[in-house]
Tab-separated table of C-alpha atoms in Angstrom:
chain	number	residue	atom	x	y	z
F	1	UNK	CA	-90.694	-111.257	11.047
F	2	UNK	CA	-87.918	-108.663	11.686
F	3	UNK	CA	-85.174	-109.111	14.703
F	4	UNK	CA	-87.227	-107.249	17.097
F	5	UNK	CA	-90.130	-109.329	16.533
F	6	UNK	CA	-88.233	-112.456	16.804
F	7	UNK	CA	-86.522	-111.261	20.198
F	8	UNK	CA	-90.002	-110.624	21.725
F	9	UNK	CA	-91.706	-113.701	20.495
F	10	UNK	CA	-88.812	-115.371	22.027
F	11	UNK	CA	-88.876	-113.390	25.388
F	12	UNK	CA	-92.313	-114.329	25.391
F	13	UNK	CA	-91.819	-118.189	25.133
F	14	UNK	CA	-89.070	-117.895	27.777
F	15	UNK	CA	-91.457	-116.164	29.988
F	16	UNK	CA	-94.217	-118.563	29.655
F	17	UNK	CA	-91.596	-121.728	30.117
F	18	UNK	CA	-90.493	-119.898	33.453
F	19	UNK	CA	-93.891	-119.259	34.807
F	20	UNK	CA	-94.904	-122.704	34.078
F	21	UNK	CA	-91.948	-124.072	35.561
F	22	UNK	CA	-92.597	-122.061	38.569
F	23	UNK	CA	-96.189	-122.697	39.010
F	24	UNK	CA	-95.316	-126.666	38.916
F	25	UNK	CA	-92.708	-125.981	41.632
F	26	UNK	CA	-94.912	-123.798	44.040
F	27	UNK	CA	-96.417	-126.039	46.324
F	28	UNK	CA	-100.250	-125.652	46.923
F	29	UNK	CA	-101.415	-123.744	50.073
F	30	UNK	CA	-101.441	-126.013	53.016
F	31	UNK	CA	-104.962	-127.928	52.995
F	32	UNK	CA	-106.061	-126.782	49.425
F	33	UNK	CA	-106.305	-130.630	48.332
F	34	UNK	CA	-107.755	-131.459	51.738
F	35	UNK	CA	-111.644	-130.776	52.109
F	36	UNK	CA	-112.268	-128.655	55.271
F	37	UNK	CA	-113.083	-130.476	58.704
F	38	UNK	CA	-116.827	-129.691	58.222
F	39	UNK	CA	-116.830	-131.278	54.863
F	40	UNK	CA	-114.806	-134.236	56.153
F	41	UNK	CA	-117.226	-134.560	58.917
F	42	UNK	CA	-120.386	-134.341	56.905
F	43	UNK	CA	-119.009	-137.010	54.441
F	44	UNK	CA	-118.095	-139.336	57.142
F	45	UNK	CA	-121.284	-139.074	59.147
F	46	UNK	CA	-123.101	-139.883	55.563
F	47	UNK	CA	-120.653	-143.092	54.895
F	48	UNK	CA	-121.549	-144.215	58.457
F	49	UNK	CA	-125.029	-143.756	58.506
F	50	UNK	CA	-125.861	-144.184	54.679
F	51	UNK	CA	-123.438	-145.053	52.310
F	52	UNK	CA	-121.454	-148.242	53.730
F	53	UNK	CA	-123.264	-151.586	53.152
F	54	UNK	CA	-123.915	-152.789	55.412
F	55	UNK	CA	-124.272	-149.670	57.369
F	56	UNK	CA	-121.856	-149.172	60.275
F	57	UNK	CA	-124.543	-148.579	62.840
F	58	UNK	CA	-126.088	-151.657	62.126
F	59	UNK	CA	-123.376	-153.014	64.559
F	60	UNK	CA	-121.662	-150.193	66.176
F	61	UNK	CA	-123.208	-147.537	68.644
F	62	UNK	CA	-122.470	-144.001	67.945
F	63	UNK	CA	-124.139	-141.286	69.831
F	64	UNK	CA	-123.239	-138.787	67.126
F	65	UNK	CA	-124.710	-140.975	64.527
F	66	UNK	CA	-127.955	-141.786	66.547
F	67	UNK	CA	-126.954	-145.500	66.212
F	68	UNK	CA	-127.121	-148.195	68.790
F	69	UNK	CA	-125.814	-151.172	67.133
F	70	UNK	CA	-124.634	-154.110	69.718
F	71	UNK	CA	-122.617	-156.549	67.602
F	72	UNK	CA	-119.550	-154.481	67.109
F	73	UNK	CA	-117.519	-152.352	69.562
F	74	UNK	CA	-119.281	-149.218	71.371
F	75	UNK	CA	-117.013	-146.572	69.662
F	76	UNK	CA	-117.381	-143.943	72.552
F	77	UNK	CA	-115.586	-146.547	74.828
F	78	UNK	CA	-113.360	-147.694	72.414
F	79	UNK	CA	-112.085	-144.230	71.323
F	80	UNK	CA	-110.480	-145.228	68.051
F	81	UNK	CA	-108.014	-142.893	66.287
F	82	UNK	CA	-108.253	-141.970	62.846
F	83	UNK	CA	-105.681	-144.746	61.712
F	84	UNK	CA	-107.143	-147.251	63.663
F	85	UNK	CA	-110.462	-146.849	61.963
F	86	UNK	CA	-109.074	-146.685	58.556
F	87	UNK	CA	-107.242	-150.158	59.062
F	88	UNK	CA	-110.150	-151.563	60.464
F	89	UNK	CA	-112.625	-150.430	57.626
F	90	UNK	CA	-110.262	-151.326	54.960
F	91	UNK	CA	-108.945	-154.674	56.356
F	92	UNK	CA	-111.854	-155.915	58.346
F	93	UNK	CA	-111.474	-156.760	62.247
F	94	UNK	CA	-113.163	-159.767	63.837
F	95	UNK	CA	-116.661	-160.318	62.404
F	96	UNK	CA	-116.682	-156.986	60.616
F	97	UNK	CA	-116.140	-157.320	56.751
F	98	UNK	CA	-113.660	-155.244	54.939
F	99	UNK	CA	-114.906	-152.462	52.966
F	100	UNK	CA	-111.715	-151.487	50.958
F	101	UNK	CA	-113.377	-152.760	47.929
F	102	UNK	CA	-116.747	-151.087	48.890
F	103	UNK	CA	-115.773	-147.685	49.760
F	104	UNK	CA	-113.342	-145.194	48.246
F	105	UNK	CA	-110.144	-144.034	49.730
F	106	UNK	CA	-111.892	-140.522	50.179
F	107	UNK	CA	-114.712	-142.033	51.909
F	108	UNK	CA	-112.859	-144.512	54.087
F	109	UNK	CA	-110.543	-141.322	55.121
F	110	UNK	CA	-113.616	-139.240	55.848
F	111	UNK	CA	-115.435	-142.060	57.859
F	112	UNK	CA	-112.245	-142.502	59.842
F	113	UNK	CA	-111.948	-138.925	60.377
F	114	UNK	CA	-115.706	-138.660	61.620
F	115	UNK	CA	-115.548	-141.406	64.090
F	116	UNK	CA	-112.111	-140.228	65.585
F	117	UNK	CA	-113.787	-136.859	66.074
F	118	UNK	CA	-117.100	-138.236	67.308
F	119	UNK	CA	-115.670	-140.109	70.008
F	120	UNK	CA	-113.190	-137.520	71.024
F	121	UNK	CA	-116.101	-134.924	71.603
F	122	UNK	CA	-118.234	-137.525	73.160
F	123	UNK	CA	-119.057	-136.805	76.902
């Protein structure tokens, strides 16, 4: 390869390395890794009503989910925030079993988001 060809190849490699470094250094747009609110709400509702075993609605009343359980807290009255729900679901609370080994972190986070939003919007 002649000197001009080597220089072009070297410039191309340097440019490719710089582009890779810049791509790694630039953060993703805000919210890019997080699903949107509707997606989180839908997954959270599904976890609450179907995926969690035993299902949350067996024990908890939550109007948005159409459940009327009486063993656990009536969630509209308790009005837990997202972090409180995360802790209760992961570790259990009172007679409520822990779900940390039954649900993924994504499912727990979506469930917590759903419950916190549903009780916030309750009348």
